[in-house]
Amino acid sequence: MGILAYRWAAFVWMVLLAIGAAGEFRRPAVAWLVLGATGLWTLWLSVTPGWDRPLTRWLDLGVCIGLLLISGIVMREGYTVGEHPFFATAYPVCAALTWGAARGVGPGLAAGLALSVALTLSRPINGVSPADATGAEIWGVGNGVVYYIAAGGAMGLISRALGRASRELRRAQDEVLRERERVARLSEHATMGRQIHDSVLQALAWVNKRGHELGAEASVPGPEVLRLADMAAEQERALRALIQREPEEPPKERASLRVALDADARAVGEVPVTVTALGPIWLPEHEIDEVTAAVRQALENVVRHARATRAVVFAEEGEQGLVVTVRDDGVGFVYEEDGLRSRGKFGLLQSMKGRIEDLGGRMIVRSAPGAGTEVEFLIPEHGLRADRAVDEGRL
Amino acid sequence: MSDEGPDRMTGDEPLTEEPIRVMVVDDHPVWRDGIRNDLESSGVAAVVAEASDGGEAIERARESMPEVILMDLQLPTVPGVEAIRAIVEESPHVKVVVLSASGEEADVLEAVKVGATGYLLKGSTAGEIVNAVRRVRDGEPVFTPSLAGMVLSEFRRVAAPDPGVPGLTPRENEVLKLVAKGYTYREIAGKLFISVKTVQNHVQNILTKLQLRKRYELMRFAIQRGLDKAPE
């Protein structure tokens, strides 16, 4: 916009000089025509939204070079020399400024250089042979050359500095936004923490009170003690969940598989279930829903049939894709689909298998009597391909 | 089916053996009492010292020379990780088992990096605790599946910063992944057609590499800050 203002000022100055030098025109018609064209060009640049397009920049450079060359034709022979201001000198610098502003230092300098060449050529066109040039003439041309080149370069420098500043401003704004979101999340976390701490304190107070009362009784009723233990266990789980919540920022429209699996594991009361996920594993919600549903069914199988002392849910995102296994140390069985189906025992397994196959994956069951069971879900094409590429950069 | 620990591979030791000298570090007296009770009623171990904070732990370890230390990480005065670092530096033969309530990943991993050789959650049964004490005393790292998962993540998260810093071999990676999936050392040995001893060696090597990486990290940090130069 600043350049546009300068452009208009330069144009007005050019018109004034032309009026002042009207008597000196060799070809007045061409002079006024060129002035009119320059005015139209400036007007067009002022109203078009495409003023910073590459094509516009090239045209502008052409117009400015043309002005310099043509002014050699329209002026009386030898008029441009000496101390007389040349009627096109101020306007052409706009091209150097525009190039510098739009493309940086190098292109700015190049545009300035192109204008300098045109300026130098305008002298012979005006009829002044280089051999006859006086010191003052060479001095005048030199001044113009320096003026054009410096203008392009300087504008490039300024625009580079401005660009950097604006990028930094944008980065700072993003930072502030992220920080604000983080604070909001932390404060939500803190609110949850207060609620859970309160319920933990309540439970502790009750365990303390009842524990002492029970201790004073002659015989301790087992169910009552178990109820206290259950109460403590429930609070322990709640606190643990609070501590282990993902501290990281989830990518857009993704949630953590680890968090979801942790919640499922805690919901199993009958067998202790450990979740070992390598990293948070960010997945789209629908994939989390399907995978965790399959894992819940596998855990249900463990509880119902395995007679296991523990189960481990393992999840990893690697070169093969997403791998989730549910492993128990229970009695194991012979995995043979047809046999299981004929005995009507394939229902749950079939459902798990279906879910995983719908995600383009497959289910593998490894088991033998007495050796526990491992159910593996392998999903090669899970929806995290783009993010996975980023991850693999880190791996 | 025994309910002893994630790894039920060690057979019962003859009871004529001297009880293992154990120190228990926890700021809650209830926990210290409970663990003492678990250990001593098994006949496998004797609690030779107790400490209720990190500073006390460093001192008592020096005085009573335990073989195994069971240690909480959330401690007053000196934090657990710092205490472990100090104790292991002073007496490298002492085995430290982290007994943590929170399972806070970063803390546990730090503890293992500075020299702890085992990790149990406080919810573990008496049998698991006794078994862990016996196994670490015998030089075997006690990896729960969750610790194996943490270590595996750590090796993946931080790609080797330097060719001089060891990463995991494919075999170590395989072993660690099976531990993370809940397989016992004996089951892993069966699956991979190697001996239980070899599995233990792999796990020990993994731990050593983890500690090496930590040392390398510290060294690099020191060099960056110019701390390696002698004061003038």
XYZ file of C-alpha atoms in Angstrom:
627
model
C 0.000 0.000 0.000
C 2.907 2.304 0.817
C 4.276 1.632 -2.640
C 0.953 2.582 -4.181
C 0.984 5.939 -2.397
C 4.524 6.518 -3.639
C 3.433 5.470 -7.111
C 0.717 8.125 -7.181
C 3.072 10.773 -5.827
C 5.627 9.826 -8.488
C 2.948 9.951 -11.163
C 1.777 13.427 -10.078
C 5.405 14.589 -10.028
C 5.880 13.172 -13.497
C 2.778 15.053 -14.774
C 3.995 18.308 -13.202
C 7.442 17.877 -14.767
C 5.818 17.134 -18.115
C 3.708 20.290 -17.882
C 6.831 22.264 -16.985
C 8.790 20.765 -19.860
C 5.919 20.907 -22.363
C 7.912 23.180 -24.652
C 10.784 20.745 -24.824
C 8.863 17.761 -26.239
C 10.083 16.385 -29.491
C 6.915 14.304 -29.831
C 4.236 15.862 -27.561
C 1.512 13.429 -28.698
C 3.580 10.394 -27.646
C 4.496 12.114 -24.363
C 0.873 12.757 -23.348
C -0.204 9.329 -24.557
C 2.485 7.679 -22.435
C 1.535 9.827 -19.450
C -2.124 8.849 -19.899
C -1.209 5.170 -20.175
C 0.902 5.384 -17.005
C -2.027 7.031 -15.221
C -4.377 4.261 -16.335
C -1.842 1.613 -15.298
C -1.505 3.224 -11.845
C -5.279 3.462 -11.533
C -5.673 -0.192 -12.498
C -3.044 -1.205 -9.930
C -4.965 0.788 -7.308
C -8.265 -1.008 -7.858
C -7.322 -4.548 -8.873
C -7.057 -7.172 -6.173
C -4.405 -8.911 -8.257
C -1.771 -6.206 -7.827
C 0.706 -8.630 -6.260
C 0.399 -11.359 -8.898
C 3.608 -12.378 -10.709
C 2.178 -11.406 -14.106
C 1.312 -7.927 -12.785
C 4.853 -7.532 -11.481
C 6.362 -8.445 -14.842
C 3.989 -6.055 -16.652
C 4.886 -3.317 -14.196
C 8.588 -3.850 -14.812
C 7.861 -3.684 -18.545
C 5.906 -0.416 -18.152
C 8.678 1.182 -16.102
C 11.459 0.102 -18.473
C 9.282 1.337 -21.348
C 8.862 4.725 -19.650
C 12.616 5.143 -19.356
C 13.269 4.194 -22.959
C 10.366 6.187 -24.402
C 11.305 9.315 -22.469
C 14.533 9.299 -24.478
C 12.423 9.499 -27.638
C 9.905 12.127 -26.572
C 12.294 14.702 -25.134
C 14.210 17.193 -27.148
C 17.659 15.902 -27.998
C 20.077 16.338 -25.091
C 17.318 17.533 -22.745
C 17.785 14.742 -20.273
C 21.371 15.578 -19.574
C 22.775 17.905 -17.001
C 20.793 19.137 -13.994
C 17.340 19.029 -15.606
C 15.166 16.435 -13.893
C 14.224 13.643 -16.169
C 10.476 13.295 -16.337
C 10.378 9.523 -15.893
C 13.022 8.959 -13.220
C 10.833 8.883 -10.104
C 8.082 6.570 -11.373
C 10.164 3.567 -12.595
C 11.597 2.975 -9.145
C 8.132 1.608 -8.226
C 8.959 -1.573 -10.146
C 12.118 -2.150 -8.075
C 10.167 -1.474 -4.865
C 7.379 -3.895 -5.834
C 9.812 -6.662 -6.726
C 11.769 -6.176 -3.522
C 8.618 -6.180 -1.408
C 7.112 -9.238 -3.072
C 10.151 -11.448 -3.667
C 12.927 -10.244 -1.378
C 16.406 -8.830 -1.750
C 17.666 -10.731 -4.832
C 14.703 -10.045 -7.142
C 14.564 -6.446 -5.848
C 18.184 -5.916 -6.831
C 17.588 -7.607 -10.190
C 14.630 -5.342 -10.983
C 16.758 -2.328 -9.982
C 19.495 -3.545 -12.308
C 17.060 -3.955 -15.227
C 15.846 -0.382 -14.701
C 19.458 0.825 -14.539
C 20.218 -0.763 -17.896
C 17.128 0.935 -19.389
C 18.185 4.260 -17.851
C 21.649 3.932 -19.331
C 20.197 3.054 -22.751
C 17.824 6.005 -22.652
C 20.811 8.361 -23.129
C 21.924 7.049 -26.527
C 18.252 6.881 -27.551
C 17.999 10.545 -26.658
C 20.862 11.191 -29.007
C 23.712 11.524 -26.578
C 26.525 9.251 -27.671
C 28.483 7.586 -24.856
C 31.720 8.918 -26.296
C 30.462 12.525 -25.859
C 29.242 12.000 -22.311
C 30.547 14.579 -19.893
C 31.467 13.873 -16.258
C 28.163 15.374 -15.122
C 26.193 13.105 -17.468
C 27.975 9.996 -16.255
C 27.443 11.237 -12.687
C 23.710 11.649 -13.343
C 23.303 8.175 -14.816
C 25.393 6.674 -12.005
C 23.131 8.341 -9.454
C 20.075 6.844 -11.115
C 21.638 3.391 -11.239
C 22.497 3.474 -7.547
C 19.050 4.830 -6.746
C 17.189 2.016 -8.561
C 19.345 -0.827 -7.317
C 19.422 0.439 -3.724
C 15.647 0.915 -3.703
C 15.014 -2.682 -4.831
C 17.534 -4.139 -2.389
C 16.417 -2.061 0.571
C 12.762 -2.887 -0.016
C 13.736 -6.565 -0.143
C 15.506 -6.274 3.206
C 12.557 -4.503 4.779
C 10.077 -7.035 3.477
C 12.245 -9.894 4.696
C 12.366 -8.338 8.174
C 8.632 -7.698 8.127
C 7.957 -11.251 6.975
C 10.063 -12.651 9.764
C 8.343 -10.443 12.309
C 4.910 -11.467 11.110
C 5.842 -15.151 11.203
C 7.136 -14.706 14.715
C 3.977 -12.899 15.710
C 1.889 -15.741 14.313
C 4.018 -18.304 16.136
C 3.660 -16.353 19.374
C -0.098 -16.199 18.905
C -0.233 -19.971 18.332
C 1.884 -20.482 21.411
C -0.462 -18.372 23.501
C -3.450 -20.296 22.174
C -1.856 -23.644 22.953
C -0.828 -22.471 26.389
C -4.345 -21.295 27.080
C -5.743 -24.689 26.066
C -3.201 -26.411 28.267
C -4.157 -24.266 31.242
C -7.820 -25.072 30.621
C -6.999 -28.757 30.528
C -4.898 -28.548 33.655
C -7.621 -26.734 35.496
C -10.114 -29.380 34.437
C -7.637 -31.958 35.678
C -7.293 -30.056 38.954
C -11.066 -29.962 39.395
C -11.244 -33.711 38.835
C -8.354 -34.110 41.239
C -10.171 -32.193 43.967
C -13.266 -34.352 43.561
C -11.285 -37.573 43.688
C -9.142 -36.406 46.594
C -12.311 -35.628 48.486
C -13.791 -39.060 47.884
C -10.467 -40.694 48.793
C -10.392 -38.753 52.067
C -13.962 -39.795 52.815
C -13.112 -43.424 52.190
C -9.938 -43.219 54.282
C -11.808 -41.633 57.166
C -14.382 -44.388 57.011
C -11.727 -47.150 56.799
C -9.997 -45.550 59.783
C -13.180 -45.307 61.868
C -14.580 -48.727 61.015
C -11.154 -50.341 61.237
C -10.737 -49.181 64.810
C -14.255 -50.196 65.746
C -13.782 -53.626 64.193
C -10.397 -54.000 65.866
C -12.053 -53.480 69.231
C -14.617 -56.218 68.629
C -14.054 -59.709 69.936
C -14.415 -61.407 66.565
C -13.930 -59.569 63.302
C -16.716 -60.158 60.745
C -15.038 -61.090 57.452
C -17.585 -59.521 55.048
C -17.298 -56.196 56.844
C -13.502 -56.155 56.472
C -13.792 -57.120 52.827
C -16.167 -54.225 52.282
C -13.547 -51.860 53.702
C -10.893 -53.358 51.444
C -13.155 -52.982 48.402
C -13.809 -49.385 49.318
C -10.066 -48.701 49.511
C -9.461 -50.539 46.239
C -12.075 -48.477 44.430
C -10.504 -45.209 45.584
C -7.053 -46.478 44.692
C -8.225 -47.149 41.143
C -9.771 -43.694 40.832
C -6.588 -41.982 42.036
C -4.411 -44.089 39.780
C -6.547 -43.212 36.788
C -6.209 -39.532 37.621
C -2.431 -39.775 37.834
C -2.059 -41.738 34.638
C -4.187 -39.558 32.418
C -2.380 -38.595 29.226
C -0.316 -35.497 29.817
C 0.262 -34.988 26.116
C -1.701 -32.995 23.611
C -3.934 -35.220 21.460
C -3.761 -34.579 17.716
C -6.958 -33.364 16.084
C -9.913 -35.764 16.285
C -7.824 -38.480 17.888
C -7.925 -40.057 21.293
C -5.471 -42.193 23.172
C -5.881 -45.955 22.875
C -3.854 -46.393 26.067
C -6.292 -44.285 28.068
C -9.251 -46.248 26.679
C -7.575 -49.592 27.401
C -6.694 -48.469 30.934
C -10.345 -47.704 31.575
C -11.393 -51.121 30.245
C -8.756 -52.871 32.346
C -9.921 -51.135 35.509
C -13.481 -52.191 34.832
C -12.513 -55.870 35.104
C -12.870 -56.747 38.761
C -12.332 -60.499 38.702
C -8.783 -60.756 37.315
C -6.028 -58.140 37.669
C -5.393 -56.665 34.217
C -2.243 -54.724 33.324
C -2.072 -52.471 30.267
C 1.324 -52.042 28.635
C 0.868 -49.694 25.711
C 3.943 -48.289 24.030
C 3.066 -44.620 24.039
C -0.384 -43.017 24.046
C -1.234 -44.392 20.537
C -3.498 -41.728 19.040
C -6.312 -43.178 16.929
C -9.558 -41.930 15.428
C -12.483 -42.435 17.813
C -14.247 -45.111 15.775
C -11.124 -47.271 15.665
C -10.697 -46.906 19.415
C -14.326 -47.983 19.843
C -13.891 -51.102 17.714
C -10.522 -52.121 19.120
C -11.549 -51.624 22.739
C -14.823 -53.478 22.156
C -12.814 -56.450 20.859
C -10.403 -56.190 23.810
C -13.343 -56.101 26.246
C -14.718 -59.253 24.681
C -11.330 -60.940 24.939
C -11.131 -59.964 28.626
C -14.660 -61.261 29.107
C -13.471 -64.584 27.716
C -10.539 -64.555 30.143
C -12.845 -63.940 33.101
C -15.398 -66.544 31.998
C -13.226 -69.408 30.816
C -9.495 -68.967 31.443
C -9.262 -69.344 35.250
C -6.287 -66.985 34.993
C -4.464 -65.188 37.830
C -3.662 -62.207 35.635
C -4.049 -60.762 32.173
C -1.944 -58.289 30.207
C -3.183 -56.062 27.396
C -0.292 -54.995 25.195
C -0.584 -52.389 22.451
C 1.994 -51.074 20.056
C 2.108 -49.130 16.857
C 4.973 -50.322 14.723
C 6.049 -51.128 11.200
C 3.475 -53.912 10.971
C 0.680 -51.550 11.947
C -1.301 -51.549 15.136
C -0.804 -54.641 17.290
C -2.955 -55.280 20.354
C -2.667 -58.491 22.329
C -4.651 -59.842 25.247
C -2.674 -62.495 27.064
C -3.692 -64.521 30.112
C -1.914 -67.157 32.187
C -4.982 -69.373 32.419
C -5.851 -72.917 31.386
C -5.668 -72.362 27.631
C -7.568 -74.360 25.021
C -7.293 -75.877 21.565
C -8.112 -73.137 19.085
C -9.830 -74.722 16.156
C -12.562 -72.610 14.579
C -14.732 -75.339 13.071
C -14.730 -77.442 16.203
C -15.563 -74.467 18.387
C -18.297 -73.412 15.982
C -19.933 -76.843 15.929
C -20.014 -76.843 19.721
C -21.557 -73.347 19.699
C -18.511 -71.818 21.406
C -17.372 -69.493 18.649
C -19.859 -66.662 19.232
C -17.683 -64.222 21.140
C -14.559 -65.077 19.170
C -16.507 -64.618 15.935
C -17.673 -61.200 17.055
C -14.126 -60.085 17.959
C -12.822 -61.431 14.703
C -15.541 -59.570 12.772
C -14.753 -56.250 14.414
C -11.055 -56.483 13.636
C -11.632 -57.685 10.065
C -13.966 -54.724 9.527
C -10.964 -52.526 10.306
C -8.985 -54.400 7.653
C -7.078 -56.431 10.223
C -6.943 -59.991 11.420
C -7.186 -61.896 14.674
C -4.676 -64.563 15.653
C -5.259 -66.853 18.641
C -2.292 -68.631 20.201
C -3.220 -71.116 22.884
C -2.682 -74.629 24.119
C -4.082 -76.456 27.120
C -2.124 -75.366 30.198
C -0.205 -72.644 28.377
C -2.499 -69.647 28.687
C -3.974 -67.781 25.736
C -2.806 -64.904 23.589
C -5.286 -63.191 21.306
C -3.588 -60.852 18.875
C -5.313 -58.164 16.832
C -3.212 -56.955 13.943
C -4.437 -53.950 11.988
C -1.943 -52.962 9.283
C -3.916 -50.125 7.713
C -5.144 -48.289 10.760
C -6.167 -44.700 10.317
C -3.027 -43.143 11.591
C -0.900 -43.411 8.513
C 0.045 -39.749 8.315
C 0.798 -39.469 12.000
C 2.583 -42.780 11.913
C 5.026 -41.420 9.402
C 5.807 -38.667 11.867
C 6.177 -41.227 14.634
C 8.501 -43.357 12.615
C 10.729 -40.380 12.216
C 11.119 -40.559 15.945
C 11.474 -44.297 16.271
C -1.121 -72.729 39.392
C 0.896 -70.607 41.771
C 0.060 -66.961 42.223
C 3.611 -65.950 42.834
C 4.698 -62.975 40.830
C 4.836 -62.378 37.154
C 7.563 -64.982 36.950
C 7.030 -68.221 38.706
C 10.194 -69.823 37.610
C 12.342 -69.926 40.708
C 11.812 -73.099 42.693
C 11.643 -73.005 46.480
C 15.045 -72.451 47.997
C 16.064 -74.703 50.858
C 14.998 -73.036 54.093
C 18.330 -73.700 55.723
C 19.734 -70.792 53.737
C 20.414 -67.539 55.585
C 17.509 -65.126 55.296
C 18.055 -62.341 52.779
C 18.966 -59.037 54.464
C 16.365 -56.491 53.415
C 15.881 -52.795 54.105
C 12.402 -51.297 53.704
C 12.093 -47.609 52.820
C 8.639 -46.049 53.008
C 7.270 -42.969 54.711
C 4.128 -44.808 55.789
C 4.666 -46.938 58.939
C 1.690 -49.104 57.952
C 3.409 -50.119 54.734
C 6.753 -50.754 56.426
C 5.041 -52.987 58.986
C 3.041 -54.801 56.330
C 6.057 -55.522 54.149
C 8.165 -56.576 57.129
C 5.386 -58.964 58.053
C 5.133 -60.354 54.490
C 8.879 -60.912 54.239
C 9.559 -62.323 57.679
C 6.588 -64.665 57.771
C 7.887 -66.237 54.545
C 11.155 -67.119 56.257
C 12.993 -66.060 53.116
C 14.070 -62.617 54.263
C 14.815 -60.613 57.392
C 14.267 -56.861 57.606
C 17.541 -55.487 58.957
C 16.671 -51.809 58.643
C 13.805 -49.437 57.966
C 13.879 -45.849 56.799
C 11.106 -43.316 56.402
C 12.792 -40.814 54.088
C 15.454 -40.670 51.413
C 18.213 -39.186 53.549
C 17.680 -41.767 56.252
C 17.701 -44.501 53.602
C 21.165 -43.470 52.381
C 22.530 -43.530 55.947
C 20.874 -46.770 57.020
C 21.997 -48.529 53.856
C 25.570 -47.631 54.770
C 25.207 -48.868 58.362
C 23.204 -52.052 57.987
C 24.494 -53.306 54.639
C 21.299 -54.879 53.276
C 21.383 -57.130 50.220
C 18.063 -55.916 48.909
C 16.285 -52.596 49.402
C 12.536 -52.263 48.861
C 11.910 -48.617 48.188
C 9.006 -46.260 47.666
C 9.746 -43.323 45.332
C 7.634 -40.587 46.904
C 9.776 -39.824 49.939
C 10.357 -36.756 52.097
C 13.758 -34.976 52.293
C 15.633 -36.790 49.485
C 13.403 -38.123 46.664
C 13.514 -41.871 46.038
C 15.326 -41.648 42.697
C 18.095 -39.528 44.228
C 18.436 -41.907 47.175
C 18.730 -44.891 44.807
C 21.400 -43.088 42.797
C 23.391 -42.365 45.958
C 23.013 -45.858 47.408
C 23.904 -47.696 44.200
C 26.887 -45.436 43.649
C 28.187 -46.172 47.113
C 27.441 -49.895 47.136
C 26.903 -51.224 43.609
C 26.182 -54.743 44.874
C 22.965 -53.651 46.639
C 19.838 -54.541 44.698
C 17.052 -51.988 44.762
C 13.437 -52.890 44.050
C 11.056 -49.998 43.535
C 7.761 -50.503 45.341
C 5.594 -47.736 44.005
C 1.995 -46.840 44.638
C 1.450 -44.480 41.762
C 3.114 -46.316 38.920
C 4.104 -42.901 37.622
C 6.034 -43.900 34.511
C 8.640 -41.190 34.460
C 9.680 -41.799 38.074
C 9.920 -45.549 37.752
C 11.923 -45.309 34.551
C 14.302 -42.800 36.162
C 14.737 -45.143 39.128
C 15.636 -48.025 36.827
C 18.012 -45.810 34.865
C 19.944 -44.850 37.996
C 20.291 -48.438 39.139
C 17.094 -50.053 40.448
C 16.813 -53.649 39.195
C 13.181 -54.299 39.909
C 9.791 -52.697 40.065
C 6.609 -53.783 41.787
C 3.324 -52.040 42.325
C 2.266 -51.668 45.940
C -0.815 -53.733 45.200
C 1.402 -56.812 44.727
C 0.684 -59.843 46.870
C 2.990 -61.023 49.672
C 4.088 -63.886 47.437
C 5.041 -61.517 44.610
C 7.068 -59.334 46.946
C 8.941 -62.251 48.515
C 9.591 -63.751 45.101
C 10.914 -60.435 43.779
C 13.295 -60.074 46.723
C 14.632 -63.554 46.144
C 15.059 -63.058 42.437
C 16.855 -59.708 42.562
C 19.153 -61.039 45.253
C 20.064 -63.800 42.800
C 20.964 -61.155 40.239
C 17.831 -61.402 38.151
C 16.042 -58.197 37.172
C 12.379 -58.202 38.172
C 10.517 -56.812 35.221
C 6.781 -56.515 35.421
C 5.034 -56.298 32.055
C 4.399 -52.612 32.668
C 8.075 -51.884 33.333
C 9.006 -53.806 30.193
C 6.516 -51.637 28.294
C 8.056 -48.462 29.705
C 11.580 -49.546 28.820
C 10.508 -50.557 25.321
C 8.824 -47.174 24.825
C 11.936 -45.446 26.081
C 14.167 -47.214 23.571
C 11.726 -46.349 20.797
C 11.075 -42.792 21.893
C 14.684 -41.790 22.057
C 16.390 -43.202 19.021
C 20.048 -43.829 19.752
C 21.538 -40.345 19.917
C 24.946 -41.608 18.885
C 26.405 -44.755 17.286
C 28.328 -45.237 20.529
C 25.086 -45.544 22.490
C 23.713 -49.051 22.327
C 20.203 -49.744 21.067
C 18.389 -53.049 21.526
C 19.307 -56.025 19.379
C 16.369 -57.637 17.548
C 16.507 -60.517 20.035
C 16.461 -58.207 23.059
C 13.569 -56.353 21.510
C 11.710 -59.628 21.054
C 12.360 -60.733 24.642
C 11.331 -57.383 26.075
C 8.141 -57.361 24.019
C 7.203 -60.815 25.284
C 7.782 -59.673 28.884
C 5.565 -56.672 28.144
C 2.882 -59.043 26.829
C 2.895 -60.904 30.132
C 5.029 -63.952 29.334
C 7.249 -65.325 32.100
C 10.959 -65.881 31.504
C 10.312 -69.631 31.361
C 7.554 -69.205 28.759
C 9.791 -66.903 26.718
C 12.593 -69.469 26.871
C 10.173 -72.097 25.545
C 8.857 -69.862 22.790
C 12.285 -68.789 21.539
C 14.020 -72.151 22.071
C 16.623 -70.692 24.403
C 17.428 -71.347 28.055
C 15.873 -69.430 30.923
C 19.367 -68.260 31.812
C 19.745 -66.737 28.348
C 16.438 -64.897 28.740
C 17.684 -63.511 32.067
C 20.923 -62.429 30.424
C 19.005 -60.613 27.705
C 16.926 -58.775 30.301
C 20.042 -57.892 32.287
C 21.728 -56.566 29.132
C 18.680 -54.451 28.346
C 18.880 -52.894 31.809
C 22.587 -52.254 31.457
C 22.006 -50.532 28.108
C 19.305 -48.374 29.625
C 21.681 -47.287 32.372
C 24.464 -46.695 29.847
C 22.189 -44.428 27.846
C 21.405 -42.472 30.979
C 25.093 -42.057 31.738
C 25.741 -41.011 28.151
C 22.931 -38.461 28.367
C 24.437 -36.969 31.527
C 27.865 -36.904 29.966
C 26.659 -35.169 26.854
C 24.790 -32.676 28.995
C 27.961 -32.019 30.983
C 30.022 -31.534 27.830
C 27.441 -29.158 26.387
C 27.574 -27.078 29.522
C 31.335 -27.230 29.686
C 31.163 -29.039 33.013
C 33.756 -31.544 31.880
C 36.473 -28.955 32.140
C 38.406 -28.860 35.370
C 37.917 -25.630 37.331
C 40.766 -23.208 36.729
